[in-house]
Amino acid sequence: MVIPITTGKGRSSRMHEFWEALTDPHVDFLRIALLMGLLASLAFGMTGSLVVVKRISYVAGAISHAVLGGIGAALYLQTVHGLEWMHPLLGALLAALLAAVIIAWIRNNGFQREDSVIGAVWAGGMATGLVFISKTPGFVDPMSYLFGNILILSRTDLYLVSILDLLLLGILFVQYNRLQALCFDEEQARLRGIRVGWYYTLLLCLIACTVVLLVSVVGIVLVVALLTIPAAMAGQHVRSLGAMMALSSLLTLFFVSLGIVIGFLGDWPAGPAIILVAGVAYLLQSLLKRVAA
Amino acid sequence: MSEPAVIDCTEITVRYGPVTVLDKVSFVVPERRTLCIVGPNGGGKSTLLKVLLGLVRPQSGTVRVLGREPRQARMRVGYMPQYVQIDPLFPIDVEGIVRMGRLKGRGLGFYTREDRMATRQALEEVGLWEQRREAYINLSGGMKQRVLIARALVNNPELLLLDEPTAMVDAHIEARLLEKLKELHNRMTILLVSHDATFVSGLVDEVLCVNRTAEIHPVERVRDKSVTRLYGEPVQHVVHGHTHHHGEGEEQPDA
């Protein structure tokens, strides 16, 4: 899953390699990765801010882990039953949307304890995926799904994330005020005639779409960190949800870009490098805030 | 001729599972009255507010608010929750919160010029127009209260419901809130939940004592025995530096 980088060279040599890879017209993986970072930042910033203000990072975690169930099932159906059209991405999307609708439905109707259902979806999705993968003939490496690899993305991935960004921007443009009300004060939103259950389901479906398309950047396990850390950092410096989304997107862009560079130079997997950069920044911000207080 | 009823509850019963929270509660509130709902914790005060807002549907009985089903009357009702129920870390400014009170469930979710005008009017009414760009997180408890009152007033409601408006605020803020409610008293019907009946003694026309059942008392009749019976034990109020012991034959309550 890691793009092999020549080892044993000095930092300046690796920097030179990085610059060559970035500017070589015949090699576009690094440019695609950075462009993906830019596009992903928008989706992460917008959806992540909603996740943070609504305090549902555990729901996003459950949805992202359920994605493995869809990927595993799709790989199995493709390989064993010859369903070529069942692309892993389609399986991931169906699983994520199913998880989102189940969690929203349980929550809206209060049939079960929401946290128990989230736990079941979280672990059940992973277990389903691993069983299907183990039963799929040939070698399937779950690591790239679990931890992602932004350096092996194609132009198709860029198009899909562009479409996701447009979809998110469109929905947020029209429904921003209602989604903000849902996240700020659900009771008040209900009193204003807003169909809270419907909007909560919409919110979880937006999270599901974002998670699916961005799993390729940092993987199933790490996606929640990139959804929440930049938004949590941004939330401490703004007075509106819109500003939080904008600042969160900028922070995500910075973390993804720096993570790609550090991963390239240090021969680290890019996904964990991105998360470590974000995590260290969050830690520093928290320490500085504490010192300032 | 009798005054038109703003609230008309007839034998409403609310159960949460096996627990009966409100048992055949009946009462009528005429126009432009101010009622204080008092009662012990778990006695059904908040449930009663939720019934009036249409958030909880009673298992039996009928509720009419402004002559309609509670859900249909919502747009003419202002509601102020306890400010501690609101996420203090949410990134939003004062104007954003008040404007949220103008949101509608239908059509595109954009605010109109009228919404912005109504928001300004409500903020001016509570004296917070100058602070409209302040972040909610930076406000004091008293200012948060005023923001939520402005949000409740932004639709110029005919009925105002306030849940524990004096909880977690100091005596100075309490006094300012009382002044504001006295102004509103002439324009609309007000129902407020309060543990502190003395706080509203100069404002309320009647006290609605709620503890599974409900009974309306004119203010002057709420004396030792009724308060003690309601809470099931002697009750002590500590308000504005004065201490009132109820039920021990000492001082008479203000309410």
mmCIF file of N, CA and C in Angstrom, chain B residues 51-54 57-58 61-74:
data_model
loop_
_atom_site.group_PDB
_atom_site.id
_atom_site.type_symbol
_atom_site.label_atom_id
_atom_site.label_comp_id
_atom_site.label_asym_id
_atom_site.label_seq_id
_atom_site.Cartn_x
_atom_site.Cartn_y
_atom_site.Cartn_z
ATOM 1 N N VAL B 51 -46.437 19.077 26.563
ATOM 2 C CA VAL B 51 -47.795 18.810 26.062
ATOM 3 C C VAL B 51 -48.348 20.069 25.384
ATOM 4 N N LEU B 52 -48.133 21.211 26.029
ATOM 5 C CA LEU B 52 -48.655 22.462 25.472
ATOM 6 C C LEU B 52 -47.950 22.839 24.172
ATOM 7 N N LEU B 53 -46.693 22.372 24.037
ATOM 8 C CA LEU B 53 -45.944 22.655 22.807
ATOM 9 C C LEU B 53 -46.196 21.607 21.722
ATOM 10 N N GLY B 54 -46.930 20.566 22.084
ATOM 11 C CA GLY B 54 -47.203 19.507 21.104
ATOM 12 C C GLY B 54 -46.040 18.553 20.936
ATOM 13 N N ARG B 57 -47.638 13.848 23.301
ATOM 14 C CA ARG B 57 -49.072 13.675 23.066
ATOM 15 C C ARG B 57 -49.682 12.911 24.242
ATOM 16 N N PRO B 58 -50.680 13.462 24.905
ATOM 17 C CA PRO B 58 -51.285 12.745 26.039
ATOM 18 C C PRO B 58 -51.991 11.474 25.574
ATOM 19 N N GLY B 61 -57.509 12.590 27.053
ATOM 20 C CA GLY B 61 -57.824 13.984 27.343
ATOM 21 C C GLY B 61 -57.618 14.868 26.131
ATOM 22 N N THR B 62 -58.051 16.102 26.238
ATOM 23 C CA THR B 62 -57.913 17.033 25.114
ATOM 24 C C THR B 62 -57.141 18.280 25.541
ATOM 25 N N VAL B 63 -56.351 18.790 24.599
ATOM 26 C CA VAL B 63 -55.580 20.016 24.841
ATOM 27 C C VAL B 63 -55.867 20.978 23.693
ATOM 28 N N ARG B 64 -56.219 22.175 24.018
ATOM 29 C CA ARG B 64 -56.387 23.217 23.002
ATOM 30 C C ARG B 64 -55.501 24.394 23.398
ATOM 31 N N VAL B 65 -54.680 24.824 22.480
ATOM 32 C CA VAL B 65 -53.831 25.986 22.705
ATOM 33 C C VAL B 65 -54.217 27.021 21.652
ATOM 34 N N LEU B 66 -54.612 28.188 22.107
ATOM 35 C CA LEU B 66 -55.096 29.242 21.205
ATOM 36 C C LEU B 66 -56.199 28.701 20.292
ATOM 37 N N GLY B 67 -57.007 27.822 20.863
ATOM 38 C CA GLY B 67 -58.163 27.287 20.156
ATOM 39 C C GLY B 67 -57.853 26.173 19.166
ATOM 40 N N ARG B 68 -56.585 25.710 19.129
ATOM 41 C CA ARG B 68 -56.225 24.680 18.150
ATOM 42 C C ARG B 68 -55.440 23.559 18.825
ATOM 43 N N GLU B 69 -55.166 22.512 18.040
ATOM 44 C CA GLU B 69 -54.274 21.460 18.513
ATOM 45 C C GLU B 69 -52.911 22.105 18.802
ATOM 46 N N PRO B 70 -52.208 21.647 19.840
ATOM 47 C CA PRO B 70 -50.920 22.277 20.175
ATOM 48 C C PRO B 70 -49.945 22.360 18.990
ATOM 49 N N ARG B 71 -49.862 21.300 18.181
ATOM 50 C CA ARG B 71 -48.920 21.314 17.054
ATOM 51 C C ARG B 71 -49.262 22.385 16.026
ATOM 52 N N GLN B 72 -50.570 22.657 15.903
ATOM 53 C CA GLN B 72 -51.002 23.660 14.920
ATOM 54 C C GLN B 72 -50.833 25.084 15.453
ATOM 55 N N ALA B 73 -50.717 25.182 16.768
ATOM 56 C CA ALA B 73 -50.611 26.520 17.375
ATOM 57 C C ALA B 73 -49.157 26.942 17.586
ATOM 58 N N ARG B 74 -48.208 26.043 17.271
ATOM 59 C CA ARG B 74 -46.798 26.287 17.595
ATOM 60 C C ARG B 74 -46.261 27.625 17.094
#
